[in-house]
Amino acid sequence: MEKKVRVRFAPSPTGPLHIGGVRTALYNYLFARHHGGVFILRIEDTDQKRLVPGAEEYIIESLYWLGLQYDEGPDMGGDYGPYRQSERRQLYLEYAQQLIDRGHAYYAFDTPEELEQMRTALKERGVQSPKYDASVRKQMRNSLTLPSSEVEAMIEAGVPYVVRLKVMPGEEIAFDDVVRGRVVFQSDSLDDKVLVKADGMPTYHLANVVDDHLMGITHVIRGEEWLSSTPHHVLLYRSFGWADAMPLFVHLPLILKPSGKGKLSKRDGVVGGFPVFPIAWREGESYYEGYREVGFLPEGLNNFLAFLGWNPGDEREIFTIEELAEAFSLERVQVSGARFDYHKALWFNQQHIARSPIERLVKLVKPFVEDRHGPVEEEWLARVVDLMRERMQTLRDLAVQASYFFVEDYPIDEIELRKRWSAEARDWIEQVIRIVERVESFEAEKLAAEVKSWMREAGIKAGRILPLLRLAWTGTLKGPDLWATAELLGKERCLKRLHRFLRFTVERQTASKD
RNA sequence: GGCCCGUUCGUCUAUCGGUUAGGACACCGGGUUUUCAUCCCGGAAAGAGGGGUUCGAUUCCCCUACGGGCUGCCA
């Protein structure tokens, strides 16, 4: 019997969830669901200095919007809590003490200035990578060099200290990463990592290992940026005597900038004009739109993100979250980083919009429309959505591109109008007004038939008159089928707009003659 | 600089020693459409370089080049 899968997403509340973090959460979620396992949210708030108010709530709301429901977490509890590291502080200190007692860790009293001196001194002597390790710890001020009485006295007196991991030189540390295979490090290249900081909080390394062990985590699925500190974690598992129950490590490839140079950052979104956060984030004067605000469906984002570093092995592309969970496997996770491509994200979203039931789209599109154009009836919106859906990449597109369905003061593309206008145009429009007035049941097909037969008799080419009608009715040359649009607008409105169009063009002509 | 990881069309990727190297996005051309979008058809487009191993390498190994990550009392 295999051990039940337990995975965790462990963000630190130092700001909004970044798109790379979202993908990590997604992979954890998919893996847990695929195996009928448990998905845990753990808040890694051990850095008190970088804590950002609201960040934890932001993370929780984001996961909720994305549909990545966790089974255990700070806001819902669970059998392995608390799920906020700041609330587990005492626990870490006890485990750190255990390490000290067993000689795997020690106290260090060096000040930041002394550390800086040590590093520059080593650099001057030509040391490649200056670090606090076996070769220098004998020259530093720590419980390995100081007499125990003095150490005790300093601690008693409240002299700030940290606890460091004692890395033994000359060892080989290897582990089998699920996506990368065997990775080997020499302990000589590792430093004596700080385990407990001077403020009494653990560092990521200690807290992470203690929690993963205590919470029964079976697979540590995280970004590649953690690969280099994994040997330290392995050492910790060994030092605690947990080596046999060590979780499997899964280091995910990074999401790169569109240029491919470096990992995606907040700045890239600003520069490239796309969101890098799942939902909106406010930071002082700055406001960052999220995927939710620009009109993404959560399944559109999830689908896109899932494919950034993973594929099902066949040629299917469009997946619901349930289908993703069904198909997901760590074996098919890519090894190298993937560039972020907003075009592709939009395409995935468009595909999901095309597959969504109208009723759902109406509910989702409504706030976008109302935000821009005021209250709107769902019945009416449903008809607009039905007509517009296949040209929507985002939920917001409809509100922006089809304002003429909601207001009368939609803009008219004057550049196109000037190009399309001709001497006969006025007369044509008047003819169309007469036809529209005459059509008793105002339906797309009937209207089209009437107008077209008149066009045929009068010998008018479609390309000369139809764009004008479209401009009159919608103000733009882009949009759904002209006759369907007219039917939806209704006879009254079509007539009103044709008359207004004539007045408008008269004004334009007089204006241009002056 | 050091340590670690990586390298197939412009981009995301399939291929688990033998394929005309497949798909998708983007792009180009054509069809449908009054238009834009959708949709359909077609096109151009790839194994970083060099050594091995092998009857045979995109696939396995090594080197080089290039790219990325880490190098904090941040995660």
PDB file of N, CA and C in Angstrom, chain A residues 73-139:
ATOM      1  N   GLY A  73      -5.386  24.202   5.746  1.00  0.00           N
ATOM      2  CA  GLY A  73      -4.783  25.517   5.580  1.00  0.00           C
ATOM      3  C   GLY A  73      -5.077  26.415   6.758  1.00  0.00           C
ATOM      4  N   PRO A  74      -4.462  27.589   6.784  1.00  0.00           N
ATOM      5  CA  PRO A  74      -4.576  28.479   7.939  1.00  0.00           C
ATOM      6  C   PRO A  74      -6.008  28.921   8.233  1.00  0.00           C
ATOM      7  N   ASP A  75      -6.809  29.071   7.193  1.00  0.00           N
ATOM      8  CA  ASP A  75      -8.166  29.567   7.415  1.00  0.00           C
ATOM      9  C   ASP A  75      -9.179  28.449   7.596  1.00  0.00           C
ATOM     10  N   MET A  76      -8.738  27.204   7.525  1.00  0.00           N
ATOM     11  CA  MET A  76      -9.690  26.117   7.667  1.00  0.00           C
ATOM     12  C   MET A  76      -9.217  25.006   8.604  1.00  0.00           C
ATOM     13  N   GLY A  77      -7.965  25.123   9.022  1.00  0.00           N
ATOM     14  CA  GLY A  77      -7.458  24.134   9.958  1.00  0.00           C
ATOM     15  C   GLY A  77      -7.114  22.807   9.330  1.00  0.00           C
ATOM     16  N   GLY A  78      -7.018  21.778  10.177  1.00  0.00           N
ATOM     17  CA  GLY A  78      -6.577  20.470   9.730  1.00  0.00           C
ATOM     18  C   GLY A  78      -5.864  19.787  10.877  1.00  0.00           C
ATOM     19  N   ASP A  79      -5.520  18.545  10.695  1.00  0.00           N
ATOM     20  CA  ASP A  79      -4.924  17.779  11.795  1.00  0.00           C
ATOM     21  C   ASP A  79      -3.443  18.060  12.020  1.00  0.00           C
ATOM     22  N   TYR A  80      -2.851  18.867  11.160  1.00  0.00           N
ATOM     23  CA  TYR A  80      -1.410  19.066  11.275  1.00  0.00           C
ATOM     24  C   TYR A  80      -1.039  20.528  11.519  1.00  0.00           C
ATOM     25  N   GLY A  81      -1.994  21.310  11.984  1.00  0.00           N
ATOM     26  CA  GLY A  81      -1.761  22.733  12.167  1.00  0.00           C
ATOM     27  C   GLY A  81      -0.876  23.053  13.345  1.00  0.00           C
ATOM     28  N   PRO A  82      -0.637  24.333  13.607  1.00  0.00           N
ATOM     29  CA  PRO A  82      -1.103  25.446  12.759  1.00  0.00           C
ATOM     30  C   PRO A  82      -0.409  25.492  11.394  1.00  0.00           C
ATOM     31  N   TYR A  83      -1.034  26.166  10.447  1.00  0.00           N
ATOM     32  CA  TYR A  83      -0.509  26.201   9.082  1.00  0.00           C
ATOM     33  C   TYR A  83       0.148  27.533   8.740  1.00  0.00           C
ATOM     34  N   ARG A  84       0.452  28.273   9.787  1.00  0.00           N
ATOM     35  CA  ARG A  84       1.137  29.549   9.617  1.00  0.00           C
ATOM     36  C   ARG A  84       2.416  29.395  10.414  1.00  0.00           C
ATOM     37  N   GLN A  85       3.550  29.542   9.776  1.00  0.00           N
ATOM     38  CA  GLN A  85       4.812  29.233  10.453  1.00  0.00           C
ATOM     39  C   GLN A  85       5.106  30.118  11.654  1.00  0.00           C
ATOM     40  N   SER A  86       4.625  31.360  11.593  1.00  0.00           N
ATOM     41  CA  SER A  86       4.883  32.240  12.737  1.00  0.00           C
ATOM     42  C   SER A  86       4.241  31.672  14.009  1.00  0.00           C
ATOM     43  N   GLU A  87       3.218  30.848  13.836  1.00  0.00           N
ATOM     44  CA  GLU A  87       2.542  30.259  14.999  1.00  0.00           C
ATOM     45  C   GLU A  87       3.202  28.959  15.445  1.00  0.00           C
ATOM     46  N   ARG A  88       4.241  28.552  14.757  1.00  0.00           N
ATOM     47  CA  ARG A  88       4.915  27.300  15.084  1.00  0.00           C
ATOM     48  C   ARG A  88       6.329  27.551  15.601  1.00  0.00           C
ATOM     49  N   ARG A  89       6.604  28.790  15.905  1.00  0.00           N
ATOM     50  CA  ARG A  89       7.944  29.210  16.259  1.00  0.00           C
ATOM     51  C   ARG A  89       8.589  28.339  17.340  1.00  0.00           C
ATOM     52  N   GLN A  90       7.838  28.093  18.401  1.00  0.00           N
ATOM     53  CA  GLN A  90       8.369  27.321  19.512  1.00  0.00           C
ATOM     54  C   GLN A  90       8.855  25.943  19.077  1.00  0.00           C
ATOM     55  N   LEU A  91       8.069  25.379  18.162  1.00  0.00           N
ATOM     56  CA  LEU A  91       8.367  24.059  17.617  1.00  0.00           C
ATOM     57  C   LEU A  91       9.747  24.034  16.945  1.00  0.00           C
ATOM     58  N   TYR A  92       9.995  25.053  16.137  1.00  0.00           N
ATOM     59  CA  TYR A  92      11.268  25.104  15.409  1.00  0.00           C
ATOM     60  C   TYR A  92      12.435  25.239  16.370  1.00  0.00           C
ATOM     61  N   LEU A  93      12.213  26.026  17.421  1.00  0.00           N
ATOM     62  CA  LEU A  93      13.285  26.236  18.385  1.00  0.00           C
ATOM     63  C   LEU A  93      13.634  24.929  19.085  1.00  0.00           C
ATOM     64  N   GLU A  94      12.596  24.143  19.374  1.00  0.00           N
ATOM     65  CA  GLU A  94      12.850  22.851  20.007  1.00  0.00           C
ATOM     66  C   GLU A  94      13.655  21.941  19.089  1.00  0.00           C
ATOM     67  N   TYR A  95      13.281  21.937  17.825  1.00  0.00           N
ATOM     68  CA  TYR A  95      14.024  21.085  16.884  1.00  0.00           C
ATOM     69  C   TYR A  95      15.441  21.596  16.662  1.00  0.00           C
ATOM     70  N   ALA A  96      15.604  22.923  16.699  1.00  0.00           N
ATOM     71  CA  ALA A  96      16.943  23.485  16.544  1.00  0.00           C
ATOM     72  C   ALA A  96      17.811  23.051  17.727  1.00  0.00           C
ATOM     73  N   GLN A  97      17.189  23.064  18.904  1.00  0.00           N
ATOM     74  CA  GLN A  97      17.909  22.650  20.103  1.00  0.00           C
ATOM     75  C   GLN A  97      18.362  21.198  19.978  1.00  0.00           C
ATOM     76  N   GLN A  98      17.468  20.393  19.421  1.00  0.00           N
ATOM     77  CA  GLN A  98      17.775  18.979  19.213  1.00  0.00           C
ATOM     78  C   GLN A  98      19.037  18.825  18.362  1.00  0.00           C
ATOM     79  N   LEU A  99      19.111  19.637  17.332  1.00  0.00           N
ATOM     80  CA  LEU A  99      20.253  19.604  16.424  1.00  0.00           C
ATOM     81  C   LEU A  99      21.527  20.033  17.148  1.00  0.00           C
ATOM     82  N   ILE A 100      21.394  21.065  17.976  1.00  0.00           N
ATOM     83  CA  ILE A 100      22.555  21.549  18.725  1.00  0.00           C
ATOM     84  C   ILE A 100      23.040  20.459  19.676  1.00  0.00           C
ATOM     85  N   ASP A 101      22.071  19.849  20.361  1.00  0.00           N
ATOM     86  CA  ASP A 101      22.425  18.799  21.329  1.00  0.00           C
ATOM     87  C   ASP A 101      23.153  17.644  20.653  1.00  0.00           C
ATOM     88  N   ARG A 102      22.766  17.367  19.443  1.00  0.00           N
ATOM     89  CA  ARG A 102      23.396  16.244  18.739  1.00  0.00           C
ATOM     90  C   ARG A 102      24.656  16.646  17.978  1.00  0.00           C
ATOM     91  N   GLY A 103      25.008  17.920  18.094  1.00  0.00           N
ATOM     92  CA  GLY A 103      26.228  18.371  17.435  1.00  0.00           C
ATOM     93  C   GLY A 103      26.074  18.632  15.940  1.00  0.00           C
ATOM     94  N   HIS A 104      24.833  18.782  15.480  1.00  0.00           N
ATOM     95  CA  HIS A 104      24.624  19.053  14.052  1.00  0.00           C
ATOM     96  C   HIS A 104      24.452  20.541  13.789  1.00  0.00           C
ATOM     97  N   ALA A 105      24.384  21.305  14.883  1.00  0.00           N
ATOM     98  CA  ALA A 105      24.212  22.746  14.721  1.00  0.00           C
ATOM     99  C   ALA A 105      24.936  23.443  15.869  1.00  0.00           C
ATOM    100  N   TYR A 106      25.171  24.733  15.687  1.00  0.00           N
ATOM    101  CA  TYR A 106      25.879  25.477  16.727  1.00  0.00           C
ATOM    102  C   TYR A 106      25.446  26.934  16.752  1.00  0.00           C
ATOM    103  N   TYR A 107      25.777  27.590  17.865  1.00  0.00           N
ATOM    104  CA  TYR A 107      25.454  29.012  18.013  1.00  0.00           C
ATOM    105  C   TYR A 107      26.539  29.831  17.334  1.00  0.00           C
ATOM    106  N   ALA A 108      26.128  30.931  16.722  1.00  0.00           N
ATOM    107  CA  ALA A 108      27.120  31.835  16.135  1.00  0.00           C
ATOM    108  C   ALA A 108      26.766  33.265  16.512  1.00  0.00           C
ATOM    109  N   PHE A 109      27.784  33.997  16.957  1.00  0.00           N
ATOM    110  CA  PHE A 109      27.559  35.356  17.467  1.00  0.00           C
ATOM    111  C   PHE A 109      28.073  36.448  16.544  1.00  0.00           C
ATOM    112  N   ASP A 110      28.528  36.064  15.389  1.00  0.00           N
ATOM    113  CA  ASP A 110      29.120  37.039  14.471  1.00  0.00           C
ATOM    114  C   ASP A 110      28.088  38.082  14.050  1.00  0.00           C
ATOM    115  N   THR A 111      28.535  39.321  14.050  1.00  0.00           N
ATOM    116  CA  THR A 111      27.633  40.391  13.629  1.00  0.00           C
ATOM    117  C   THR A 111      27.631  40.466  12.101  1.00  0.00           C
ATOM    118  N   PRO A 112      26.621  41.111  11.556  1.00  0.00           N
ATOM    119  CA  PRO A 112      26.582  41.271  10.086  1.00  0.00           C
ATOM    120  C   PRO A 112      27.867  41.903   9.564  1.00  0.00           C
ATOM    121  N   GLU A 113      28.412  42.837  10.333  1.00  0.00           N
ATOM    122  CA  GLU A 113      29.645  43.501   9.906  1.00  0.00           C
ATOM    123  C   GLU A 113      30.801  42.510   9.853  1.00  0.00           C
ATOM    124  N   GLU A 114      30.863  41.667  10.875  1.00  0.00           N
ATOM    125  CA  GLU A 114      31.942  40.666  10.911  1.00  0.00           C
ATOM    126  C   GLU A 114      31.823  39.689   9.747  1.00  0.00           C
ATOM    127  N   LEU A 115      30.593  39.344   9.439  1.00  0.00           N
ATOM    128  CA  LEU A 115      30.380  38.430   8.313  1.00  0.00           C
ATOM    129  C   LEU A 115      30.844  39.075   7.014  1.00  0.00           C
ATOM    130  N   GLU A 116      30.507  40.344   6.896  1.00  0.00           N
ATOM    131  CA  GLU A 116      30.893  41.085   5.698  1.00  0.00           C
ATOM    132  C   GLU A 116      32.425  41.129   5.587  1.00  0.00           C
ATOM    133  N   GLN A 117      33.079  41.402   6.725  1.00  0.00           N
ATOM    134  CA  GLN A 117      34.556  41.434   6.741  1.00  0.00           C
ATOM    135  C   GLN A 117      35.129  40.099   6.307  1.00  0.00           C
ATOM    136  N   MET A 118      34.534  39.026   6.857  1.00  0.00           N
ATOM    137  CA  MET A 118      35.002  37.684   6.528  1.00  0.00           C
ATOM    138  C   MET A 118      34.920  37.452   5.026  1.00  0.00           C
ATOM    139  N   ARG A 119      33.775  37.850   4.437  1.00  0.00           N
ATOM    140  CA  ARG A 119      33.587  37.611   3.001  1.00  0.00           C
ATOM    141  C   ARG A 119      34.572  38.407   2.136  1.00  0.00           C
ATOM    142  N   THR A 120      34.745  39.674   2.508  1.00  0.00           N
ATOM    143  CA  THR A 120      35.677  40.476   1.700  1.00  0.00           C
ATOM    144  C   THR A 120      37.110  39.994   1.872  1.00  0.00           C
ATOM    145  N   ALA A 121      37.441  39.604   3.077  1.00  0.00           N
ATOM    146  CA  ALA A 121      38.799  39.102   3.334  1.00  0.00           C
ATOM    147  C   ALA A 121      39.073  37.856   2.500  1.00  0.00           C
ATOM    148  N   LEU A 122      38.109  36.950   2.501  1.00  0.00           N
ATOM    149  CA  LEU A 122      38.281  35.720   1.733  1.00  0.00           C
ATOM    150  C   LEU A 122      38.406  36.032   0.242  1.00  0.00           C
ATOM    151  N   LYS A 123      37.623  36.979  -0.188  1.00  0.00           N
ATOM    152  CA  LYS A 123      37.625  37.344  -1.605  1.00  0.00           C
ATOM    153  C   LYS A 123      39.003  37.868  -1.995  1.00  0.00           C
ATOM    154  N   GLU A 124      39.552  38.702  -1.113  1.00  0.00           N
ATOM    155  CA  GLU A 124      40.868  39.269  -1.389  1.00  0.00           C
ATOM    156  C   GLU A 124      41.929  38.185  -1.466  1.00  0.00           C
ATOM    157  N   ARG A 125      41.725  37.136  -0.690  1.00  0.00           N
ATOM    158  CA  ARG A 125      42.683  36.036  -0.733  1.00  0.00           C
ATOM    159  C   ARG A 125      42.438  35.123  -1.938  1.00  0.00           C
ATOM    160  N   GLY A 126      41.453  35.504  -2.762  1.00  0.00           N
ATOM    161  CA  GLY A 126      41.206  34.749  -3.981  1.00  0.00           C
ATOM    162  C   GLY A 126      40.311  33.545  -3.817  1.00  0.00           C
ATOM    163  N   VAL A 127      39.563  33.509  -2.729  1.00  0.00           N
ATOM    164  CA  VAL A 127      38.633  32.395  -2.556  1.00  0.00           C
ATOM    165  C   VAL A 127      37.439  32.585  -3.506  1.00  0.00           C
ATOM    166  N   GLN A 128      37.143  31.532  -4.265  1.00  0.00           N
ATOM    167  CA  GLN A 128      36.097  31.595  -5.290  1.00  0.00           C
ATOM    168  C   GLN A 128      34.755  32.057  -4.736  1.00  0.00           C
ATOM    169  N   SER A 129      34.258  31.241  -3.797  1.00  0.00           N
ATOM    170  CA  SER A 129      32.958  31.590  -3.232  1.00  0.00           C
ATOM    171  C   SER A 129      33.048  31.649  -1.717  1.00  0.00           C
ATOM    172  N   PRO A 130      33.260  32.852  -1.198  1.00  0.00           N
ATOM    173  CA  PRO A 130      33.406  33.027   0.241  1.00  0.00           C
ATOM    174  C   PRO A 130      32.130  32.608   0.958  1.00  0.00           C
ATOM    175  N   LYS A 131      32.273  31.761   1.933  1.00  0.00           N
ATOM    176  CA  LYS A 131      31.088  31.351   2.681  1.00  0.00           C
ATOM    177  C   LYS A 131      31.475  30.863   4.069  1.00  0.00           C
ATOM    178  N   TYR A 132      30.502  30.897   4.924  1.00  0.00           N
ATOM    179  CA  TYR A 132      30.671  30.453   6.305  1.00  0.00           C
ATOM    180  C   TYR A 132      30.632  28.931   6.277  1.00  0.00           C
ATOM    181  N   ASP A 133      31.802  28.303   6.307  1.00  0.00           N
ATOM    182  CA  ASP A 133      31.815  26.847   6.231  1.00  0.00           C
ATOM    183  C   ASP A 133      32.920  26.268   7.118  1.00  0.00           C
ATOM    184  N   ALA A 134      33.179  24.999   6.972  1.00  0.00           N
ATOM    185  CA  ALA A 134      34.155  24.312   7.820  1.00  0.00           C
ATOM    186  C   ALA A 134      35.518  24.983   7.813  1.00  0.00           C
ATOM    187  N   SER A 135      35.860  25.614   6.670  1.00  0.00           N
ATOM    188  CA  SER A 135      37.184  26.205   6.565  1.00  0.00           C
ATOM    189  C   SER A 135      37.312  27.520   7.324  1.00  0.00           C
ATOM    190  N   VAL A 136      36.215  28.176   7.600  1.00  0.00           N
ATOM    191  CA  VAL A 136      36.322  29.470   8.287  1.00  0.00           C
ATOM    192  C   VAL A 136      35.669  29.484   9.673  1.00  0.00           C
ATOM    193  N   ARG A 137      34.828  28.515   9.956  1.00  0.00           N
ATOM    194  CA  ARG A 137      34.102  28.621  11.225  1.00  0.00           C
ATOM    195  C   ARG A 137      35.017  28.573  12.436  1.00  0.00           C
ATOM    196  N   LYS A 138      36.206  28.027  12.260  1.00  0.00           N
ATOM    197  CA  LYS A 138      37.161  27.990  13.377  1.00  0.00           C
ATOM    198  C   LYS A 138      37.709  29.369  13.702  1.00  0.00           C
ATOM    199  N   GLN A 139      37.559  30.315  12.741  1.00  0.00           N
ATOM    200  CA  GLN A 139      38.049  31.677  12.984  1.00  0.00           C
ATOM    201  C   GLN A 139      36.923  32.613  13.396  1.00  0.00           C
TER     202      GLN A 139
END
